[in-house]
mmCIF file of N, CA and C in Angstrom:
data_model
loop_
_atom_site.group_PDB
_atom_site.id
_atom_site.type_symbol
_atom_site.label_atom_id
_atom_site.label_comp_id
_atom_site.label_asym_id
_atom_site.label_seq_id
_atom_site.Cartn_x
_atom_site.Cartn_y
_atom_site.Cartn_z
ATOM 1 N N MET A 383 113.941 103.174 92.930
ATOM 2 C CA MET A 383 112.961 102.619 92.035
ATOM 3 C C MET A 383 113.194 103.220 90.657
ATOM 4 N N THR A 384 113.101 102.422 89.666
ATOM 5 C CA THR A 384 113.307 102.862 88.306
ATOM 6 C C THR A 384 111.968 103.108 87.644
ATOM 7 N N ASN A 385 111.840 104.208 86.940
ATOM 8 C CA ASN A 385 110.600 104.491 86.246
ATOM 9 C C ASN A 385 110.424 103.549 85.075
ATOM 10 N N ASP A 386 109.234 103.561 84.517
ATOM 11 C CA ASP A 386 108.965 102.666 83.408
ATOM 12 C C ASP A 386 109.755 103.074 82.180
ATOM 13 N N ARG A 387 109.636 102.296 81.137
ATOM 14 C CA ARG A 387 110.441 102.504 79.942
ATOM 15 C C ARG A 387 109.912 103.591 79.029
ATOM 16 N N LEU A 388 108.674 104.012 79.207
ATOM 17 C CA LEU A 388 108.128 105.046 78.343
ATOM 18 C C LEU A 388 108.824 106.358 78.637
ATOM 19 N N THR A 389 109.087 107.140 77.632
ATOM 20 C CA THR A 389 109.863 108.347 77.823
ATOM 21 C C THR A 389 109.047 109.621 77.826
ATOM 22 N N THR A 390 107.829 109.599 77.305
ATOM 23 C CA THR A 390 107.042 110.822 77.276
ATOM 24 C C THR A 390 106.552 111.140 78.673
ATOM 25 N N GLN A 391 106.556 112.412 79.027
ATOM 26 C CA GLN A 391 106.102 112.844 80.344
ATOM 27 C C GLN A 391 104.650 113.290 80.317
ATOM 28 N N GLU A 392 104.109 113.553 79.154
ATOM 29 C CA GLU A 392 102.737 114.012 79.052
ATOM 30 C C GLU A 392 101.791 112.819 79.037
ATOM 31 N N GLN A 393 100.521 113.096 79.212
ATOM 32 C CA GLN A 393 99.545 112.021 79.208
ATOM 33 C C GLN A 393 98.991 111.791 77.819
ATOM 34 N N THR A 394 99.816 111.823 76.841
ATOM 35 C CA THR A 394 99.374 111.493 75.496
ATOM 36 C C THR A 394 99.466 109.989 75.335
ATOM 37 N N PRO A 395 98.569 109.425 74.564
ATOM 38 C CA PRO A 395 98.617 107.978 74.380
ATOM 39 C C PRO A 395 99.940 107.549 73.764
ATOM 40 N N ALA A 396 100.530 106.531 74.320
ATOM 41 C CA ALA A 396 101.774 105.987 73.793
ATOM 42 C C ALA A 396 101.520 104.566 73.340
ATOM 43 N N PRO A 397 102.092 104.172 72.222
ATOM 44 C CA PRO A 397 101.860 102.801 71.771
ATOM 45 C C PRO A 397 102.516 101.805 72.713
ATOM 46 N N ARG A 398 101.836 100.738 72.982
ATOM 47 C CA ARG A 398 102.390 99.682 73.801
ATOM 48 C C ARG A 398 103.341 98.881 72.934
ATOM 49 N N GLU A 399 104.060 97.995 73.527
ATOM 50 C CA GLU A 399 104.977 97.182 72.746
ATOM 51 C C GLU A 399 104.242 96.622 71.533
ATOM 52 N N GLU A 400 104.803 96.846 70.383
ATOM 53 C CA GLU A 400 104.107 96.510 69.148
ATOM 54 C C GLU A 400 103.804 95.033 69.005
ATOM 55 N N THR A 401 104.562 94.175 69.654
ATOM 56 C CA THR A 401 104.333 92.750 69.505
ATOM 57 C C THR A 401 103.155 92.260 70.342
ATOM 58 N N ARG A 402 102.683 93.058 71.280
ATOM 59 C CA ARG A 402 101.599 92.612 72.153
ATOM 60 C C ARG A 402 100.220 93.065 71.697
ATOM 61 N N SER A 403 100.091 94.344 71.346
ATOM 62 C CA SER A 403 98.771 94.852 71.068
ATOM 63 C C SER A 403 98.870 96.140 70.266
ATOM 64 N N ASP A 404 97.859 96.413 69.474
ATOM 65 C CA ASP A 404 97.797 97.663 68.741
ATOM 66 C C ASP A 404 97.081 98.735 69.552
ATOM 67 N N GLU A 405 96.499 98.344 70.689
ATOM 68 C CA GLU A 405 95.766 99.293 71.511
ATOM 69 C C GLU A 405 96.714 100.362 72.065
ATOM 70 N N ARG A 406 96.207 101.572 72.150
ATOM 71 C CA ARG A 406 97.002 102.667 72.681
ATOM 72 C C ARG A 406 96.699 102.828 74.174
ATOM 73 N N TYR A 407 97.734 103.217 74.912
ATOM 74 C CA TYR A 407 97.612 103.346 76.354
ATOM 75 C C TYR A 407 98.086 104.717 76.809
ATOM 76 N N ILE A 408 97.583 105.123 77.950
ATOM 77 C CA ILE A 408 98.055 106.324 78.623
ATOM 78 C C ILE A 408 98.915 105.878 79.789
ATOM 79 N N ARG A 409 100.018 106.557 79.974
ATOM 80 C CA ARG A 409 100.882 106.289 81.115
ATOM 81 C C ARG A 409 100.360 107.128 82.277
ATOM 82 N N PRO A 410 99.805 106.502 83.324
ATOM 83 C CA PRO A 410 99.243 107.308 84.413
ATOM 84 C C PRO A 410 100.336 108.083 85.150
ATOM 85 N N ALA A 411 100.006 109.331 85.500
ATOM 86 C CA ALA A 411 100.929 110.140 86.301
ATOM 87 C C ALA A 411 101.007 109.543 87.706
ATOM 88 N N VAL A 412 102.207 109.521 88.276
ATOM 89 C CA VAL A 412 102.382 108.933 89.603
ATOM 90 C C VAL A 412 103.182 109.862 90.512
ATOM 91 N N ASP A 413 102.948 109.698 91.798
ATOM 92 C CA ASP A 413 103.799 110.249 92.842
ATOM 93 C C ASP A 413 104.350 109.038 93.581
ATOM 94 N N ILE A 414 105.637 109.075 93.926
ATOM 95 C CA ILE A 414 106.256 107.975 94.665
ATOM 96 C C ILE A 414 106.817 108.545 95.958
ATOM 97 N N ILE A 415 106.384 107.964 97.065
ATOM 98 C CA ILE A 415 106.779 108.434 98.390
ATOM 99 C C ILE A 415 107.516 107.302 99.088
ATOM 100 N N GLU A 416 108.690 107.595 99.659
ATOM 101 C CA GLU A 416 109.453 106.571 100.378
ATOM 102 C C GLU A 416 109.556 106.935 101.845
ATOM 103 N N THR A 417 109.337 105.932 102.687
ATOM 104 C CA THR A 417 109.515 106.081 104.129
ATOM 105 C C THR A 417 110.452 104.972 104.597
ATOM 106 N N ALA A 418 110.731 104.939 105.884
ATOM 107 C CA ALA A 418 111.569 103.880 106.444
ATOM 108 C C ALA A 418 110.889 102.523 106.320
ATOM 109 N N GLU A 419 109.558 102.502 106.267
ATOM 110 C CA GLU A 419 108.787 101.256 106.208
ATOM 111 C C GLU A 419 108.584 100.735 104.789
ATOM 112 N N GLY A 420 108.628 101.624 103.798
ATOM 113 C CA GLY A 420 108.384 101.180 102.432
ATOM 114 C C GLY A 420 108.155 102.329 101.479
ATOM 115 N N MET A 421 107.448 102.028 100.396
ATOM 116 C CA MET A 421 107.146 103.033 99.378
ATOM 117 C C MET A 421 105.647 103.026 99.105
ATOM 118 N N THR A 422 105.148 104.194 98.711
ATOM 119 C CA THR A 422 103.767 104.307 98.263
ATOM 120 C C THR A 422 103.787 104.933 96.877
ATOM 121 N N ILE A 423 103.074 104.295 95.957
ATOM 122 C CA ILE A 423 102.914 104.831 94.610
ATOM 123 C C ILE A 423 101.467 105.277 94.471
ATOM 124 N N LEU A 424 101.273 106.545 94.147
ATOM 125 C CA LEU A 424 99.942 107.090 93.903
ATOM 126 C C LEU A 424 99.816 107.317 92.407
ATOM 127 N N ALA A 425 98.837 106.681 91.778
ATOM 128 C CA ALA A 425 98.658 106.787 90.325
ATOM 129 C C ALA A 425 97.268 107.324 90.011
ATOM 130 N N ASP A 426 97.216 108.390 89.236
ATOM 131 C CA ASP A 426 95.937 108.959 88.798
ATOM 132 C C ASP A 426 95.414 108.151 87.623
ATOM 133 N N MET A 427 94.228 107.557 87.805
ATOM 134 C CA MET A 427 93.645 106.724 86.752
ATOM 135 C C MET A 427 92.137 106.991 86.654
ATOM 136 N N PRO A 428 91.768 108.238 86.265
ATOM 137 C CA PRO A 428 90.339 108.543 86.189
ATOM 138 C C PRO A 428 89.647 107.782 85.057
ATOM 139 N N GLY A 429 88.363 107.537 85.247
ATOM 140 C CA GLY A 429 87.564 106.927 84.191
ATOM 141 C C GLY A 429 87.471 105.417 84.247
ATOM 142 N N ILE A 430 88.105 104.799 85.248
ATOM 143 C CA ILE A 430 87.996 103.342 85.358
ATOM 144 C C ILE A 430 87.433 102.977 86.721
ATOM 145 N N GLY A 431 86.926 101.772 86.826
ATOM 146 C CA GLY A 431 86.425 101.259 88.090
ATOM 147 C C GLY A 431 87.431 100.286 88.694
ATOM 148 N N LYS A 432 87.235 99.987 89.962
ATOM 149 C CA LYS A 432 88.129 99.066 90.674
ATOM 150 C C LYS A 432 88.203 97.717 89.956
ATOM 151 N N GLU A 433 87.056 97.275 89.402
ATOM 152 C CA GLU A 433 87.003 95.985 88.724
ATOM 153 C C GLU A 433 87.773 95.984 87.392
ATOM 154 N N ASP A 434 88.137 97.165 86.900
ATOM 155 C CA ASP A 434 88.862 97.267 85.631
ATOM 156 C C ASP A 434 90.372 97.374 85.825
ATOM 157 N N LEU A 435 90.811 97.322 87.083
ATOM 158 C CA LEU A 435 92.233 97.438 87.408
ATOM 159 C C LEU A 435 92.890 96.073 87.465
ATOM 160 N N GLU A 436 94.122 96.002 86.975
ATOM 161 C CA GLU A 436 94.905 94.774 87.087
ATOM 162 C C GLU A 436 96.306 95.172 87.523
ATOM 163 N N ILE A 437 96.731 94.631 88.656
ATOM 164 C CA ILE A 437 98.037 94.956 89.223
ATOM 165 C C ILE A 437 98.764 93.643 89.460
ATOM 166 N N GLY A 438 100.006 93.579 89.033
ATOM 167 C CA GLY A 438 100.764 92.352 89.236
ATOM 168 C C GLY A 438 102.239 92.626 89.435
ATOM 169 N N ILE A 439 102.896 91.687 90.093
ATOM 170 C CA ILE A 439 104.350 91.731 90.245
ATOM 171 C C ILE A 439 104.882 90.404 89.764
ATOM 172 N N ASP A 440 105.790 90.467 88.788
ATOM 173 C CA ASP A 440 106.392 89.255 88.237
ATOM 174 C C ASP A 440 107.866 89.529 87.974
ATOM 175 N N LYS A 441 108.712 88.748 88.589
ATOM 176 C CA LYS A 441 110.168 88.859 88.410
ATOM 177 C C LYS A 441 110.667 90.272 88.687
ATOM 178 N N GLY A 442 110.105 90.887 89.727
ATOM 179 C CA GLY A 442 110.560 92.210 90.134
ATOM 180 C C GLY A 442 109.989 93.356 89.327
ATOM 181 N N ILE A 443 109.051 93.069 88.426
ATOM 182 C CA ILE A 443 108.415 94.104 87.610
ATOM 183 C C ILE A 443 106.984 94.299 88.107
ATOM 184 N N LEU A 444 106.685 95.529 88.532
ATOM 185 C CA LEU A 444 105.331 95.887 88.928
ATOM 186 C C LEU A 444 104.597 96.402 87.697
ATOM 187 N N THR A 445 103.442 95.806 87.398
ATOM 188 C CA THR A 445 102.644 96.226 86.245
ATOM 189 C C THR A 445 101.292 96.727 86.729
ATOM 190 N N ILE A 446 100.958 97.930 86.293
ATOM 191 C CA ILE A 446 99.653 98.529 86.589
ATOM 192 C C ILE A 446 98.933 98.684 85.260
ATOM 193 N N GLN A 447 97.708 98.142 85.189
ATOM 194 C CA GLN A 447 96.945 98.216 83.949
ATOM 195 C C GLN A 447 95.488 98.475 84.283
ATOM 196 N N GLY A 448 94.876 99.384 83.549
ATOM 197 C CA GLY A 448 93.466 99.692 83.743
ATOM 198 C C GLY A 448 92.779 99.825 82.407
ATOM 199 N N GLN A 449 91.652 99.142 82.261
ATOM 200 C CA GLN A 449 90.899 99.174 81.010
ATOM 201 C C GLN A 449 89.728 100.132 81.137
ATOM 202 N N VAL A 450 89.646 101.083 80.232
ATOM 203 C CA VAL A 450 88.514 101.995 80.188
ATOM 204 C C VAL A 450 87.419 101.328 79.367
ATOM 205 N N LYS A 451 86.225 101.253 79.952
ATOM 206 C CA LYS A 451 85.105 100.622 79.260
ATOM 207 C C LYS A 451 84.054 101.671 78.947
ATOM 208 N N PRO A 452 83.375 101.536 77.820
ATOM 209 C CA PRO A 452 82.323 102.500 77.498
ATOM 210 C C PRO A 452 81.232 102.492 78.563
ATOM 211 N N LYS A 453 80.695 103.660 78.840
ATOM 212 C CA LYS A 453 79.648 103.799 79.858
ATOM 213 C C LYS A 453 78.275 103.789 79.205
ATOM 214 N N GLY A 454 77.454 102.848 79.587
ATOM 215 C CA GLY A 454 76.065 102.807 79.173
ATOM 216 C C GLY A 454 75.843 102.559 77.691
ATOM 217 N N GLU A 455 74.590 102.730 77.295
ATOM 218 C CA GLU A 455 74.163 102.470 75.927
ATOM 219 C C GLU A 455 73.940 103.755 75.144
ATOM 220 N N ALA A 456 74.239 104.909 75.740
ATOM 221 C CA ALA A 456 73.950 106.181 75.081
ATOM 222 C C ALA A 456 74.804 106.372 73.827
ATOM 223 N N LYS A 457 74.224 107.050 72.843
ATOM 224 C CA LYS A 457 74.924 107.326 71.599
ATOM 225 C C LYS A 457 75.770 108.580 71.784
ATOM 226 N N GLU A 458 77.030 108.471 71.439
ATOM 227 C CA GLU A 458 77.943 109.601 71.569
ATOM 228 C C GLU A 458 77.736 110.559 70.411
ATOM 229 N N ILE A 459 77.518 111.836 70.707
ATOM 230 C CA ILE A 459 77.282 112.841 69.666
ATOM 231 C C ILE A 459 78.547 113.643 69.378
ATOM 232 N N TYR A 460 79.232 114.019 70.428
ATOM 233 C CA TYR A 460 80.426 114.849 70.257
ATOM 234 C C TYR A 460 81.365 114.569 71.421
ATOM 235 N N ARG A 461 82.661 114.547 71.151
ATOM 236 C CA ARG A 461 83.620 114.260 72.218
ATOM 237 C C ARG A 461 84.910 115.053 71.981
ATOM 238 N N GLU A 462 85.349 115.769 73.013
ATOM 239 C CA GLU A 462 86.627 116.481 72.952
ATOM 240 C C GLU A 462 87.663 115.817 73.837
ATOM 241 N N PHE A 463 87.205 114.991 74.748
ATOM 242 C CA PHE A 463 88.110 114.335 75.677
ATOM 243 C C PHE A 463 87.996 112.829 75.458
ATOM 244 N N GLU A 464 89.094 112.208 75.103
ATOM 245 C CA GLU A 464 89.067 110.779 74.827
ATOM 246 C C GLU A 464 89.845 110.021 75.884
ATOM 247 N N LEU A 465 89.225 109.007 76.419
ATOM 248 C CA LEU A 465 89.897 108.173 77.413
ATOM 249 C C LEU A 465 90.530 106.963 76.736
ATOM 250 N N HIS A 466 91.693 106.617 77.193
ATOM 251 C CA HIS A 466 92.381 105.399 76.751
ATOM 252 C C HIS A 466 92.657 104.557 77.982
ATOM 253 N N SER A 467 92.949 103.330 77.779
ATOM 254 C CA SER A 467 93.323 102.464 78.887
ATOM 255 C C SER A 467 94.698 102.873 79.408
ATOM 256 N N TYR A 468 95.006 102.417 80.618
ATOM 257 C CA TYR A 468 96.253 102.790 81.280
ATOM 258 C C TYR A 468 97.205 101.602 81.330
ATOM 259 N N TYR A 469 98.493 101.922 81.252
ATOM 260 C CA TYR A 469 99.499 100.870 81.364
ATOM 261 C C TYR A 469 100.813 101.489 81.812
ATOM 262 N N ARG A 470 101.406 100.895 82.847
ATOM 263 C CA ARG A 470 102.709 101.376 83.301
ATOM 264 C C ARG A 470 103.416 100.259 84.063
ATOM 265 N N GLN A 471 104.744 100.207 83.897
ATOM 266 C CA GLN A 471 105.544 99.205 84.599
ATOM 267 C C GLN A 471 106.686 99.880 85.344
ATOM 268 N N PHE A 472 107.076 99.262 86.457
ATOM 269 C CA PHE A 472 108.189 99.734 87.271
ATOM 270 C C PHE A 472 109.075 98.544 87.629
ATOM 271 N N GLN A 473 110.371 98.771 87.610
ATOM 272 C CA GLN A 473 111.324 97.781 88.135
ATOM 273 C C GLN A 473 111.433 98.032 89.630
ATOM 274 N N LEU A 474 111.039 97.056 90.438
ATOM 275 C CA LEU A 474 111.077 97.231 91.891
ATOM 276 C C LEU A 474 112.482 96.971 92.416
ATOM 277 N N PRO A 475 112.905 97.737 93.412
ATOM 278 C CA PRO A 475 114.203 97.451 94.026
ATOM 279 C C PRO A 475 114.130 96.143 94.820
ATOM 280 N N GLU A 476 115.265 95.530 95.046
ATOM 281 C CA GLU A 476 115.304 94.255 95.765
ATOM 282 C C GLU A 476 114.926 94.405 97.235
ATOM 283 N N THR A 477 114.822 95.620 97.711
ATOM 284 C CA THR A 477 114.479 95.852 99.119
ATOM 285 C C THR A 477 112.984 95.729 99.385
ATOM 286 N N ILE A 478 112.166 95.585 98.350
ATOM 287 C CA ILE A 478 110.711 95.503 98.504
ATOM 288 C C ILE A 478 110.272 94.052 98.660
ATOM 289 N N ASP A 479 109.357 93.838 99.610
ATOM 290 C CA ASP A 479 108.775 92.511 99.837
ATOM 291 C C ASP A 479 107.462 92.433 99.039
ATOM 292 N N PRO A 480 107.453 91.751 97.896
ATOM 293 C CA PRO A 480 106.241 91.736 97.059
ATOM 294 C C PRO A 480 105.041 91.078 97.742
ATOM 295 N N ASP A 481 105.277 90.204 98.708
ATOM 296 C CA ASP A 481 104.167 89.532 99.399
ATOM 297 C C ASP A 481 103.397 90.469 100.322
ATOM 298 N N LYS A 482 103.948 91.606 100.646
ATOM 299 C CA LYS A 482 103.274 92.540 101.552
ATOM 300 C C LYS A 482 102.742 93.771 100.836
ATOM 301 N N THR A 483 102.568 93.668 99.530
ATOM 302 C CA THR A 483 102.026 94.785 98.759
ATOM 303 C C THR A 483 100.512 94.818 98.917
ATOM 304 N N ARG A 484 99.976 96.009 99.121
ATOM 305 C CA ARG A 484 98.520 96.151 99.175
ATOM 306 C C ARG A 484 98.107 97.369 98.365
ATOM 307 N N ALA A 485 96.860 97.368 97.898
ATOM 308 C CA ALA A 485 96.387 98.428 97.003
ATOM 309 C C ALA A 485 95.037 98.945 97.453
ATOM 310 N N GLU A 486 94.834 100.241 97.227
ATOM 311 C CA GLU A 486 93.540 100.889 97.473
ATOM 312 C C GLU A 486 93.220 101.711 96.226
ATOM 313 N N PHE A 487 91.939 101.831 95.913
ATOM 314 C CA PHE A 487 91.528 102.635 94.761
ATOM 315 C C PHE A 487 90.339 103.485 95.179
ATOM 316 N N VAL A 488 90.566 104.795 95.290
ATOM 317 C CA VAL A 488 89.521 105.709 95.755
ATOM 318 C C VAL A 488 89.446 106.892 94.794
ATOM 319 N N GLN A 489 88.256 107.107 94.229
ATOM 320 C CA GLN A 489 87.958 108.252 93.361
ATOM 321 C C GLN A 489 89.010 108.446 92.267
ATOM 322 N N GLY A 490 89.373 107.386 91.590
ATOM 323 C CA GLY A 490 90.282 107.465 90.454
ATOM 324 C C GLY A 490 91.758 107.516 90.798
ATOM 325 N N VAL A 491 92.092 107.362 92.078
ATOM 326 C CA VAL A 491 93.505 107.369 92.480
ATOM 327 C C VAL A 491 93.861 106.007 93.071
ATOM 328 N N LEU A 492 94.852 105.364 92.460
ATOM 329 C CA LEU A 492 95.347 104.078 92.956
ATOM 330 C C LEU A 492 96.496 104.342 93.922
ATOM 331 N N ALA A 493 96.418 103.742 95.106
ATOM 332 C CA ALA A 493 97.503 103.844 96.092
ATOM 333 C C ALA A 493 98.066 102.440 96.308
ATOM 334 N N LEU A 494 99.318 102.259 95.925
ATOM 335 C CA LEU A 494 99.993 100.975 96.128
ATOM 336 C C LEU A 494 100.994 101.133 97.255
ATOM 337 N N HIS A 495 100.873 100.307 98.274
ATOM 338 C CA HIS A 495 101.772 100.364 99.414
ATOM 339 C C HIS A 495 102.717 99.171 99.321
ATOM 340 N N LEU A 496 104.013 99.465 99.171
ATOM 341 C CA LEU A 496 105.035 98.438 99.003
ATOM 342 C C LEU A 496 105.918 98.430 100.246
ATOM 343 N N ALA A 497 105.897 97.335 100.983
ATOM 344 C CA ALA A 497 106.675 97.249 102.227
ATOM 345 C C ALA A 497 108.105 96.809 101.947
ATOM 346 N N LYS A 498 109.030 97.351 102.726
ATOM 347 C CA LYS A 498 110.421 96.910 102.617
ATOM 348 C C LYS A 498 110.580 95.577 103.341
ATOM 349 N N LEU A 499 111.588 94.820 102.952
ATOM 350 C CA LEU A 499 111.886 93.565 103.632
ATOM 351 C C LEU A 499 112.177 93.850 105.102
ATOM 352 N N GLU A 500 111.697 92.986 105.972
ATOM 353 C CA GLU A 500 111.866 93.189 107.418
ATOM 354 C C GLU A 500 113.336 93.346 107.796
ATOM 355 N N ALA A 501 114.206 92.570 107.161
ATOM 356 C CA ALA A 501 115.625 92.612 107.520
ATOM 357 C C ALA A 501 116.266 93.952 107.175
ATOM 358 N N LEU A 502 115.647 94.714 106.268
ATOM 359 C CA LEU A 502 116.231 95.976 105.838
ATOM 360 C C LEU A 502 115.625 97.192 106.525
ATOM 361 N N LYS A 503 114.568 96.971 107.311
ATOM 362 C CA LYS A 503 113.944 98.098 108.000
ATOM 363 C C LYS A 503 114.820 98.534 109.159
ATOM 364 N N PRO A 504 114.887 99.833 109.391
ATOM 365 C CA PRO A 504 115.669 100.299 110.536
ATOM 366 C C PRO A 504 115.017 99.842 111.836
ATOM 367 N N ARG A 505 115.810 99.502 112.779
ATOM 368 C CA ARG A 505 115.270 99.098 114.078
ATOM 369 C C ARG A 505 116.181 99.581 115.184
ATOM 370 N N LYS A 506 115.564 99.726 116.330
ATOM 371 C CA LYS A 506 116.280 100.175 117.506
ATOM 372 C C LYS A 506 116.683 98.969 118.338
ATOM 373 N N ILE A 507 117.851 99.023 118.881
ATOM 374 C CA ILE A 507 118.310 97.951 119.766
ATOM 375 C C ILE A 507 118.432 98.531 121.165
ATOM 376 N N GLU A 508 117.676 97.941 122.049
ATOM 377 C CA GLU A 508 117.710 98.426 123.434
ATOM 378 C C GLU A 508 118.952 97.909 124.139
ATOM 379 N N VAL A 509 119.520 98.751 124.933
ATOM 380 C CA VAL A 509 120.672 98.377 125.734
ATOM 381 C C VAL A 509 120.160 97.931 127.096
ATOM 382 N N GLN A 510 120.558 96.762 127.492
ATOM 383 C CA GLN A 510 120.109 96.247 128.781
ATOM 384 C C GLN A 510 121.211 96.442 129.825
ATOM 385 N N VAL A 511 120.804 96.854 130.986
ATOM 386 C CA VAL A 511 121.755 97.061 132.082
ATOM 387 C C VAL A 511 121.667 95.867 133.015
ATOM 388 N N GLN A 512 122.808 95.326 133.364
ATOM 389 C CA GLN A 512 122.797 94.160 134.254
ATOM 390 C C GLN A 512 123.463 94.486 135.574
#
């Protein structure tokens, strides 16, 4: 799996492609785990709700996007921690079956489960005795 095109490793806001938007985004930190059955991507995305997440796969590109929305009507007096929306893309390997992708979002952590194509999964062949 190829990481996204952003080069910074820190969670500092990085400008998105200039032709799309002036909004600044944070690249969520991820862990990628591979098994014989597929891959799991765990992305830390605190400060957003499940309804603010948008995940898509188009032409082999996985896009994860989360919009941070202001909470409530309270007036902000002082802030040292600023939240930005999240955006990250991955080039998926051809071994992944995009139709079998599923996602879970629990306590600010997105878990994407990407299954490998059935034909590429390891399998055992039983030997029959006649």
